Amino acid sequence: MKMVLVLFLLVSLALSSCFFEVSIAGSALLVHGLYGIADFCDSKCAVRCSKAGVQDRCLKYCGICCEKCHCVPSGTFGHKDECPCYRDMKNSKGKSKCP
């Protein structure tokens, strides 16, 4: 009985994470269609860079990454798994390009 419950919880967790990613992408596309990519990126990058030490640099690189990837991870730090394109962009030195 415990094994069935554990299996059920794992399956439901996996399914819910798939729907979560789809809902994030869907809301981003809706915003792009209504306001344009620049407004979307500006608002998301303002949140992402709100606690950055060097704000203008953070906003610049976040904007570049957002326009190319059409997404910005939530919060001010981390959560880059929400946007694989954003996470995987590298600079010429092999470090993460996106803040």
Coordinates of N, CA, C and O in Angstrom, one line a residue:
M1 N 0.8 -1.2 0.0 CA 0.0 0.0 0.0 C 0.9 1.3 0.0 O 0.6 2.2 -0.7
K2 N 2.0 1.3 0.8 CA 2.8 2.4 0.8 C 3.5 2.6 -0.5 O 3.7 3.8 -0.9
M3 N 3.9 1.5 -1.2 CA 4.6 1.7 -2.4 C 3.7 2.3 -3.5 O 4.1 3.1 -4.3
V4 N 2.4 1.9 -3.5 CA 1.4 2.5 -4.4 C 1.3 4.0 -4.2 O 1.2 4.8 -5.1
L5 N 1.2 4.4 -2.9 CA 1.1 5.8 -2.6 C 2.3 6.6 -3.0 O 2.2 7.7 -3.6
V6 N 3.5 6.0 -2.8 CA 4.7 6.7 -3.2 C 4.8 6.8 -4.7 O 5.1 7.9 -5.3
L7 N 4.4 5.8 -5.4 CA 4.4 5.8 -6.9 C 3.4 6.8 -7.4 O 3.7 7.6 -8.3
F8 N 2.2 6.9 -6.8 CA 1.2 7.8 -7.2 C 1.7 9.3 -7.0 O 1.6 10.1 -7.9
L9 N 2.4 9.6 -5.9 CA 2.9 10.9 -5.6 C 4.0 11.3 -6.6 O 4.1 12.4 -7.1
L10 N 4.9 10.3 -7.0 CA 5.9 10.6 -7.9 C 5.4 10.9 -9.3 O 5.8 11.8 -10.0
V11 N 4.4 10.1 -9.7 CA 3.8 10.3 -11.1 C 3.0 11.7 -11.1 O 3.2 12.4 -12.0
S12 N 2.3 12.0 -10.0 CA 1.6 13.3 -10.0 C 2.6 14.5 -10.0 O 2.3 15.5 -10.6
L13 N 3.7 14.3 -9.3 CA 4.7 15.4 -9.3 C 5.3 15.6 -10.6 O 5.4 16.7 -11.1
A14 N 5.6 14.5 -11.3 CA 6.1 14.6 -12.7 C 5.1 15.3 -13.6 O 5.5 16.1 -14.4
L15 N 3.9 14.9 -13.6 CA 2.9 15.5 -14.4 C 2.6 16.9 -14.1 O 2.5 17.7 -15.0
S16 N 2.6 17.3 -12.9 CA 2.4 18.7 -12.5 C 3.5 19.6 -13.0 O 3.3 20.7 -13.4
S17 N 4.8 19.1 -12.9 CA 5.9 19.9 -13.4 C 5.8 20.1 -14.9 O 6.2 21.2 -15.3
C18 N 5.3 19.2 -15.6 CA 5.2 19.4 -17.1 C 4.2 20.5 -17.4 O 4.4 21.3 -18.2
F19 N 3.0 20.4 -16.6 CA 2.0 21.5 -16.9 C 2.5 22.8 -16.4 O 2.1 23.8 -17.0
F20 N 3.3 22.9 -15.4 CA 3.8 24.2 -14.9 C 4.7 24.8 -16.0 O 4.5 26.0 -16.2
E21 N 5.6 24.1 -16.6 CA 6.4 24.7 -17.7 C 5.6 25.1 -18.8 O 5.8 26.2 -19.4
V22 N 4.5 24.4 -19.2 CA 3.7 24.8 -20.3 C 2.9 26.1 -20.0 O 2.8 27.0 -20.8
S23 N 2.5 26.2 -18.7 CA 1.7 27.4 -18.3 C 2.6 28.6 -18.3 O 2.2 29.7 -18.7
I24 N 3.9 28.5 -17.9 CA 4.9 29.6 -17.9 C 5.1 30.1 -19.4 O 5.0 31.2 -19.7
A25 N 5.3 29.1 -20.3 CA 5.6 29.5 -21.7 C 4.3 30.1 -22.3 O 4.4 31.1 -23.0
G26 N 3.2 29.6 -22.0 CA 1.9 30.1 -22.5 C 1.7 31.5 -22.1 O 1.3 32.4 -22.8
S27 N 1.9 31.9 -20.8 CA 1.7 33.2 -20.3 C 2.7 34.2 -21.0 O 2.4 35.3 -21.3
A28 N 3.9 33.7 -21.2 CA 4.9 34.5 -21.8 C 4.5 34.9 -23.3 O 4.7 36.0 -23.7
L29 N 4.0 33.9 -24.0 CA 3.6 34.1 -25.3 C 2.4 35.1 -25.4 O 2.3 35.9 -26.3
L30 N 1.5 35.0 -24.4 CA 0.4 35.9 -24.4 C 0.9 37.3 -24.2 O 0.4 38.3 -24.8
V31 N 1.8 37.5 -23.3 CA 2.3 38.8 -23.0 C 3.1 39.3 -24.2 O 2.9 40.5 -24.6
H32 N 3.8 38.5 -24.9 CA 4.5 38.9 -26.2 C 3.5 39.4 -27.2 O 3.7 40.4 -27.8
G33 N 2.4 38.7 -27.3 CA 1.4 39.1 -28.3 C 0.7 40.4 -28.0 O 0.4 41.2 -28.9
L34 N 0.5 40.7 -26.7 CA -0.2 41.9 -26.3 C 0.6 43.2 -26.3 O 0.3 44.2 -26.7
Y35 N 1.8 43.0 -25.7 CA 2.7 44.2 -25.4 C 4.0 44.3 -26.2 O 4.6 45.3 -26.2
G36 N 4.3 43.2 -26.9 CA 5.6 43.2 -27.6 C 6.7 42.7 -26.7 O 6.6 42.7 -25.5
I37 N 7.7 42.2 -27.4 CA 8.8 41.5 -26.6 C 9.6 42.5 -25.8 O 10.1 42.2 -24.7
A38 N 9.8 43.7 -26.3 CA 10.6 44.7 -25.6 C 10.0 45.0 -24.2 O 10.7 45.1 -23.2
D39 N 8.7 45.3 -24.2 CA 8.0 45.5 -22.9 C 8.1 44.4 -21.9 O 8.3 44.5 -20.7
F40 N 7.9 43.2 -22.5 CA 8.0 41.9 -21.7 C 9.4 41.8 -21.1 O 9.5 41.6 -19.9
C41 N 10.4 42.0 -21.9 CA 11.8 41.9 -21.4 C 12.1 43.0 -20.4 O 12.8 42.7 -19.4
D42 N 11.7 44.2 -20.7 CA 12.0 45.3 -19.8 C 11.4 45.0 -18.4 O 12.1 45.2 -17.4
S43 N 10.2 44.6 -18.3 CA 9.5 44.4 -17.0 C 10.2 43.2 -16.3 O 10.4 43.2 -15.1
K44 N 10.4 42.1 -17.0 CA 11.0 40.9 -16.4 C 12.5 41.2 -15.9 O 12.9 40.8 -14.9
C45 N 13.2 41.9 -16.7 CA 14.6 42.2 -16.4 C 14.7 43.2 -15.2 O 15.6 43.2 -14.4
A46 N 13.7 44.1 -15.1 CA 13.7 45.0 -14.0 C 13.6 44.3 -12.7 O 14.2 44.6 -11.7
V47 N 12.7 43.2 -12.7 CA 12.6 42.4 -11.5 C 13.9 41.6 -11.3 O 14.4 41.5 -10.2
R48 N 14.4 41.0 -12.3 CA 15.6 40.1 -12.2 C 16.8 40.9 -11.7 O 17.6 40.4 -10.9
C49 N 16.9 42.2 -12.1 CA 18.1 42.9 -11.8 C 17.9 43.9 -10.6 O 18.8 44.7 -10.3
S50 N 16.8 43.8 -10.0 CA 16.4 44.8 -8.9 C 17.4 44.8 -7.8 O 17.6 45.8 -7.1
K51 N 18.1 43.7 -7.5 CA 19.1 43.6 -6.4 C 20.5 43.6 -6.9 O 21.4 43.3 -6.1
A52 N 20.7 43.8 -8.2 CA 22.1 43.6 -8.7 C 23.0 44.8 -8.3 O 22.5 45.9 -8.1
G53 N 24.3 44.5 -8.1 CA 25.2 45.5 -7.7 C 25.5 46.5 -8.8 O 25.6 47.7 -8.6
V54 N 25.6 46.0 -10.1 CA 25.8 46.9 -11.2 C 24.5 46.8 -12.1 O 24.4 45.9 -13.0
Q55 N 23.5 47.7 -11.8 CA 22.2 47.5 -12.5 C 22.3 47.7 -14.0 O 21.6 46.9 -14.7
D56 N 23.0 48.7 -14.5 CA 22.9 48.9 -15.9 C 23.5 47.7 -16.7 O 23.0 47.3 -17.8
R57 N 24.6 47.1 -16.2 CA 25.1 45.9 -16.9 C 24.2 44.7 -16.8 O 24.0 44.0 -17.8
C58 N 23.6 44.6 -15.6 CA 22.6 43.5 -15.5 C 21.4 43.6 -16.5 O 21.0 42.7 -17.1
L59 N 20.9 44.8 -16.5 CA 19.8 45.1 -17.4 C 20.1 44.9 -18.9 O 19.4 44.4 -19.7
K60 N 21.4 45.3 -19.3 CA 21.8 45.1 -20.6 C 21.9 43.6 -21.0 O 21.3 43.2 -22.0
Y61 N 22.6 42.8 -20.2 CA 22.7 41.4 -20.6 C 21.4 40.6 -20.4 O 21.1 39.7 -21.2
C62 N 20.6 41.0 -19.4 CA 19.3 40.4 -19.3 C 18.5 40.6 -20.5 O 17.8 39.7 -21.0
G63 N 18.5 41.9 -21.0 CA 17.7 42.2 -22.2 C 18.2 41.5 -23.4 O 17.3 41.0 -24.2
I64 N 19.5 41.3 -23.6 CA 20.0 40.6 -24.7 C 19.5 39.1 -24.6 O 19.1 38.6 -25.6
C65 N 19.6 38.5 -23.5 CA 19.3 37.1 -23.3 C 17.8 36.9 -23.5 O 17.3 36.0 -24.1
C66 N 17.0 37.9 -22.9 CA 15.5 37.8 -23.0 C 15.0 37.9 -24.5 O 14.2 37.1 -24.9
E67 N 15.6 38.8 -25.2 CA 15.2 39.0 -26.6 C 15.5 37.7 -27.4 O 14.8 37.4 -28.3
K68 N 16.6 37.1 -27.1 CA 17.0 35.9 -27.8 C 16.2 34.7 -27.4 O 15.8 33.8 -28.2
C69 N 16.0 34.5 -26.1 CA 15.3 33.3 -25.5 C 13.8 33.5 -25.3 O 13.1 32.5 -25.1
H70 N 13.3 34.7 -25.3 CA 11.9 35.0 -25.0 C 11.5 34.5 -23.6 O 10.3 34.2 -23.5
C71 N 12.4 34.5 -22.7 CA 12.0 34.2 -21.3 C 13.1 34.7 -20.4 O 14.2 34.9 -20.8
V72 N 12.7 35.0 -19.1 CA 13.6 35.4 -18.0 C 13.2 34.6 -16.8 O 12.0 34.5 -16.5
P73 N 14.1 33.9 -16.1 CA 13.7 33.2 -14.9 C 13.1 34.1 -13.8 O 13.5 35.3 -13.8
S74 N 12.3 33.5 -13.0 CA 11.7 34.3 -11.9 C 12.6 34.6 -10.8 O 13.7 34.0 -10.7
G75 N 12.3 35.7 -10.1 CA 13.2 36.0 -8.9 C 14.4 36.9 -9.3 O 14.5 37.2 -10.5
T76 N 15.2 37.2 -8.3 CA 16.4 38.0 -8.6 C 17.6 37.2 -8.8 O 18.7 37.8 -9.2
F77 N 17.6 35.9 -8.5 CA 18.8 35.1 -8.6 C 18.4 33.6 -8.7 O 17.4 33.2 -8.1
G78 N 19.1 32.9 -9.5 CA 18.9 31.4 -9.6 C 17.7 31.1 -10.5 O 17.3 31.9 -11.3
H79 N 17.0 30.0 -10.3 CA 15.9 29.6 -11.0 C 16.1 29.5 -12.5 O 15.2 29.5 -13.3
K80 N 17.3 29.3 -13.0 CA 17.6 29.3 -14.4 C 17.1 28.1 -15.1 O 17.1 28.1 -16.3
D81 N 16.7 27.0 -14.3 CA 16.2 25.9 -15.0 C 14.8 26.1 -15.6 O 14.3 25.4 -16.4
E82 N 14.2 27.2 -15.2 CA 12.9 27.6 -15.8 C 13.1 28.0 -17.3 O 12.1 28.0 -18.0
C83 N 14.3 28.4 -17.7 CA 14.5 28.9 -19.0 C 15.9 28.3 -19.5 O 16.9 28.9 -19.3
P84 N 15.8 27.1 -20.1 CA 17.1 26.5 -20.5 C 18.0 27.3 -21.5 O 19.2 27.4 -21.4
C85 N 17.3 28.0 -22.4 CA 18.1 28.9 -23.4 C 18.8 30.0 -22.6 O 20.0 30.2 -22.8
Y86 N 18.2 30.6 -21.7 CA 18.8 31.7 -20.8 C 19.9 31.1 -20.0 O 21.0 31.7 -19.9
R87 N 19.7 29.9 -19.5 CA 20.7 29.2 -18.6 C 22.0 28.9 -19.4 O 23.1 29.0 -19.0
D88 N 21.8 28.4 -20.7 CA 22.9 27.8 -21.5 C 23.7 28.9 -22.3 O 24.7 28.5 -22.9
M89 N 23.2 30.1 -22.3 CA 24.0 31.1 -23.1 C 25.3 31.4 -22.4 O 25.3 31.6 -21.2
K90 N 26.4 31.4 -23.1 CA 27.8 31.6 -22.5 C 28.4 32.8 -23.2 O 28.2 33.0 -24.4
N91 N 29.3 33.4 -22.5 CA 30.1 34.5 -23.0 C 31.4 33.9 -23.7 O 31.6 32.7 -23.6
S92 N 32.3 34.7 -24.1 CA 33.5 34.2 -24.8 C 34.4 33.5 -23.9 O 35.3 32.7 -24.3
K93 N 34.3 33.7 -22.6 CA 35.1 33.0 -21.6 C 34.5 31.7 -21.1 O 35.0 31.1 -20.2
G94 N 33.3 31.4 -21.6 CA 32.7 30.2 -21.2 C 31.8 30.3 -19.9 O 31.3 29.3 -19.4
K95 N 31.6 31.5 -19.4 CA 30.8 31.7 -18.2 C 29.4 32.1 -18.7 O 29.2 32.5 -19.8
S96 N 28.5 32.0 -17.7 CA 27.1 32.4 -18.1 C 27.0 33.8 -18.5 O 27.5 34.7 -17.8
K97 N 26.3 34.1 -19.6 CA 26.2 35.4 -20.1 C 25.0 36.1 -19.5 O 25.0 37.3 -19.3
C98 N 24.0 35.4 -19.1 CA 22.8 35.9 -18.6 C 22.8 36.0 -17.0 O 23.1 35.1 -16.4
P99 N 22.4 37.2 -16.5 CA 22.4 37.3 -15.0 C 21.2 36.5 -14.4 O 20.3 36.2 -14.9

